[in-house]
Short mmCIF file of C-alpha atoms in Angstrom, two decimals:
data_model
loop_
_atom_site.label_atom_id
_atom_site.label_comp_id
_atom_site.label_asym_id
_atom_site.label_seq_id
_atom_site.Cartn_x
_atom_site.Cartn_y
_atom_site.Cartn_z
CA UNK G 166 73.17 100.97 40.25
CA UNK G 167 76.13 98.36 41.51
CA UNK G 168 78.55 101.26 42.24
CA UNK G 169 76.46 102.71 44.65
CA UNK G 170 76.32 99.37 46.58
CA UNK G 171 79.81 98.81 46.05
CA UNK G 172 81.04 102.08 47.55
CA UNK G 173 78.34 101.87 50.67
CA UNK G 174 79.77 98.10 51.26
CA UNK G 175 83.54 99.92 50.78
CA UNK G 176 82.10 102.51 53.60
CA UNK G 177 80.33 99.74 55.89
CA UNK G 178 77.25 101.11 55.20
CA UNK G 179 73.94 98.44 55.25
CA UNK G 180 71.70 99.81 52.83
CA UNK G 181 67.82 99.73 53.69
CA UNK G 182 65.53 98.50 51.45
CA UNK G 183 62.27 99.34 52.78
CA UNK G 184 60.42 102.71 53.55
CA UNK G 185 62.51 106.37 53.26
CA UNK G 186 65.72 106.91 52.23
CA UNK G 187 68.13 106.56 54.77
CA UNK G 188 70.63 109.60 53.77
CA UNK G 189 67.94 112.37 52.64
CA UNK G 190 64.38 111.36 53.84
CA UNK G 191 63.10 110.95 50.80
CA UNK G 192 59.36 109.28 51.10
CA UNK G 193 60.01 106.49 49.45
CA UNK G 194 58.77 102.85 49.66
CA UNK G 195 62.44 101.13 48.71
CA UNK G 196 64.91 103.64 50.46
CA UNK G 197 67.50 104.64 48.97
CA UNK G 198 67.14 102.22 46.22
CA UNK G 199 64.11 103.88 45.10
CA UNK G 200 65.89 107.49 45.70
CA UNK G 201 68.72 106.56 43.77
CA UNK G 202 66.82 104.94 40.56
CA UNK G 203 64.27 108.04 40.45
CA UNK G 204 66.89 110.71 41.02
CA UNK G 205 66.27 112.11 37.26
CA UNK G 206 62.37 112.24 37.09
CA UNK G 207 62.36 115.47 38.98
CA UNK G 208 64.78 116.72 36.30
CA UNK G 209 62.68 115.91 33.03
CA UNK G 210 61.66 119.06 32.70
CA UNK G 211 64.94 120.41 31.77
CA UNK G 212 66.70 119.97 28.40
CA UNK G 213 70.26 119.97 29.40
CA UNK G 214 71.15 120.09 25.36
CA UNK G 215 70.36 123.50 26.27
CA UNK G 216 73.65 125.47 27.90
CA UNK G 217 71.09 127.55 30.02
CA UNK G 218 70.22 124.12 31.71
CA UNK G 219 73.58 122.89 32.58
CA UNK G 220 74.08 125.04 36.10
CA UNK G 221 70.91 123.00 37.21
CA UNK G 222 72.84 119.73 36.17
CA UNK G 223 75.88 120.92 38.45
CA UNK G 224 73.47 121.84 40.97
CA UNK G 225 71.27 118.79 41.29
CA UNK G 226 74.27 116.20 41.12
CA UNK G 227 75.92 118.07 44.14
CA UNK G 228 73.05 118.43 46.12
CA UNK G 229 72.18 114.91 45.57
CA UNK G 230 75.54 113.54 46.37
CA UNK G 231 76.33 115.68 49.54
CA UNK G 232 73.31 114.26 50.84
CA UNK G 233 73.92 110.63 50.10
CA UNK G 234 77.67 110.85 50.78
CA UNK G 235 77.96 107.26 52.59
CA UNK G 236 77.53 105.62 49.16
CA UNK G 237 80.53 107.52 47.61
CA UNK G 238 83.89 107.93 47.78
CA UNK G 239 85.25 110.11 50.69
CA UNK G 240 86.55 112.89 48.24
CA UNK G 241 83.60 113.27 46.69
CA UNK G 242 82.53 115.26 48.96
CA UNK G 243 85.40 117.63 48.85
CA UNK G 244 84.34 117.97 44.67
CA UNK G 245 81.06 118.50 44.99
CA UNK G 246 80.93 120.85 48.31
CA UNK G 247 83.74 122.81 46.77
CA UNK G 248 81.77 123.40 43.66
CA UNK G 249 78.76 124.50 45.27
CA UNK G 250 80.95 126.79 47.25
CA UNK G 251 82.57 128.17 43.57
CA UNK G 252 78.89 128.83 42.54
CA UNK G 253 76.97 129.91 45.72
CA UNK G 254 79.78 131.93 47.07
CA UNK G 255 82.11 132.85 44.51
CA UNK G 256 79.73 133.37 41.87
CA UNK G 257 81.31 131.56 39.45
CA UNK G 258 79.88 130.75 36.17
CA UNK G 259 80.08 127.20 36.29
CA UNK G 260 80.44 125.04 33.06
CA UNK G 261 81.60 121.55 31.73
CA UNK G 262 85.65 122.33 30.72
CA UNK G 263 85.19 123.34 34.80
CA UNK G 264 84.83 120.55 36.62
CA UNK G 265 87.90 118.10 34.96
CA UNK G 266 90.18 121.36 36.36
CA UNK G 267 88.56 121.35 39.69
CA UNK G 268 89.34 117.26 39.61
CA UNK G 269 92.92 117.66 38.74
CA UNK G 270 93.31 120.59 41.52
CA UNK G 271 91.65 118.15 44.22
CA UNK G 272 94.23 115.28 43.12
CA UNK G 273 96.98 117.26 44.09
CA UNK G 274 95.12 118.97 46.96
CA UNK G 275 94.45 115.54 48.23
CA UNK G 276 98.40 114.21 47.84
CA UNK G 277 98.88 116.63 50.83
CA UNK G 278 96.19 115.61 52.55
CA UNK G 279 95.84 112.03 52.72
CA UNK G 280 93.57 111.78 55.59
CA UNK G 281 91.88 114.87 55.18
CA UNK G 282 87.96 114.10 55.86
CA UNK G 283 84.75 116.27 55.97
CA UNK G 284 82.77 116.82 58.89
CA UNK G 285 79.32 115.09 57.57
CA UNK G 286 75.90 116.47 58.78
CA UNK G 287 73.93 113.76 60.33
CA UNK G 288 71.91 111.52 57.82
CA UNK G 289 67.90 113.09 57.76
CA UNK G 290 69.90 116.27 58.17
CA UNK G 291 71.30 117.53 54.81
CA UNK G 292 68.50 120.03 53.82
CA UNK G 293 64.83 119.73 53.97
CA UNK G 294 64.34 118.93 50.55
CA UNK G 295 65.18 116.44 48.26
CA UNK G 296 65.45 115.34 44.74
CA UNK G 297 61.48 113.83 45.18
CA UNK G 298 60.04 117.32 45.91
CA UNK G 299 61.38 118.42 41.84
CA UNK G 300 59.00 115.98 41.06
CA UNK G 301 56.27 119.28 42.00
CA UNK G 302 57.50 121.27 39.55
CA UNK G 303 55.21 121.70 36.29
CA UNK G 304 57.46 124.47 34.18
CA UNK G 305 61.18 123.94 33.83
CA UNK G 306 61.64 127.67 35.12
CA UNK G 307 60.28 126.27 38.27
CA UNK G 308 62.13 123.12 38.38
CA UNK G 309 65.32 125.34 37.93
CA UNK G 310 64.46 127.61 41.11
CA UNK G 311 63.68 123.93 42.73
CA UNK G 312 66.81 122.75 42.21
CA UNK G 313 68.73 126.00 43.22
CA UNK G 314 66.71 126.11 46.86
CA UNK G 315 66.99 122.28 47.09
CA UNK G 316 71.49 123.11 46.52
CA UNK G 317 71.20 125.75 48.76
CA UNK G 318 69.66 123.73 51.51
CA UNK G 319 72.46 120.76 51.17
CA UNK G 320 75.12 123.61 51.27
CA UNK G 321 73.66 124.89 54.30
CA UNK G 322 73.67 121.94 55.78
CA UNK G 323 77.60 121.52 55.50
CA UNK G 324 78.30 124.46 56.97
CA UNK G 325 80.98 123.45 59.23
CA UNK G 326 83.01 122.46 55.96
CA UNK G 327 82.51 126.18 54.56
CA UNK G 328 86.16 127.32 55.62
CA UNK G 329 87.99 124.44 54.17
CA UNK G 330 86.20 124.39 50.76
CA UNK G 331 86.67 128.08 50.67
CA UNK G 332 90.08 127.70 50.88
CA UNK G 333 90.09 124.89 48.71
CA UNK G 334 88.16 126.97 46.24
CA UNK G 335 90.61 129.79 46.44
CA UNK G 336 93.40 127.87 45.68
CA UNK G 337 91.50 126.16 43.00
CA UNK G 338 90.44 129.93 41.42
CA UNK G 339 94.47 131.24 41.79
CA UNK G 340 95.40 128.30 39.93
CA UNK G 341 93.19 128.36 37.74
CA UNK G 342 93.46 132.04 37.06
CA UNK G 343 96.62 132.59 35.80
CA UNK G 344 96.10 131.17 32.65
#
C-alpha cells in the first residue's frame, strides 16, 4: 500500500482520506485508500489459475490504473493505455510472455521521448464505472463482461491519447512480429 503513497507524494498529489475516491468516484468511505485496498473483491469470482481468466486480469489492472494514474509513475500510463489499445483495437490475444515485450519496447520508446506525457482525462472522468460496481456481479461470466465494459469505459475516456498509443502499438506489433 506504501508505493501508492510514495508515487502520489513523487507526483504532488494529497491523498484524501475521507468519502469517494478522488481519481474514479468510487463510493467509498476512505477514498482512495479504501479503493485501492478493495480493488480485488470485485475480482473473486474469477480463478485466474485458469488461462481463460487472464484477459480479465490484463483488463482490470489497466482500467484500474488509467483511472488512478496520479499515484503511478508517468509511463505507466503509456503501458497500460497501449495495451488496452493492443486488445480493444488490434485484437490481440493478450497473454503473460506479452507484457515483459511491450515493457522492453516502451524503454526504448521512452529513450526518445524523454518528456513525452499523456493528455490525462480529468479525475471523476475516466469512465462511469469502477472496480466497486464488479462487486454486483454473482457468476464469473458476468464479472468477466463487467470488467470488459468497465476497460472499455477507461479507454474511452483517453481518447485523445488513441493516436499516440496506436502508433506506439504499431511499432510495438512490427517489432514484435518479425520474430
Amino acid at each position: 500500500m506504501q508505493d501508492f503513497i510514495d508515487q502520489a507524494e513523487k507526483n504532488g498529489v494529497i491523498l484524501l482520506d475521507k468519502g469517494k475516491c478522488q481519481f474514479c468516484g468510487a463510493d467509498y468511505s476512505k477514498g482512495v485508500f479504501d479503493c485501492m485496498e478493495t480493488y480485488n473483491q470485485g475480482l473473486e469470482l474469477l480463478d485466474f489459475s485458469n488461462p481463460e481468466n487472464h484477459l480479465s486480469r490484463f483488463l482490470s489492472v489497466d482500467a484500474h490504473a488509467l483511472q488512478h494514474p496520479e499515484i503511478h509513475g508517468r509511463w505507466s500510463n503509456h503501458f497500460h493505455l497501449t495495451r488496452l489499445n493492443l486488445i480493444f483495437d488490434k485484437k490481440v490475444k493478450w497473454d503473460y510472455k506479452k507484457s515483459p515485450l511491450l515493457s522492453n519496447y516502451l524503454n526504448k520508446y521512452k529513450s526518445d521521448r524523454p518528456n513525452e506525457v499523456l493528455v490525462l482525462p480529468n479525475p471523476l472522468k475516466r469512465g462511469g464505472m469502477t472496480s466497486k460496481d464488479l462487486i454486483k456481479a454473482t457468476t464469473a461470466e458476468e464479472c468477466i463482461e463487467l470488467v470488459r465494459e468497465w476497460a472499455k469505459e477507461v479507454y474511452a475516456s483517453w481518447s485523445l491519447n488513441h493516436s499516440l498509443v496506436s502508433q506506439i502499438a504499431n511499432g510495438f506489433l512490427d517489432e514484435n512480429t518479425k520474430r
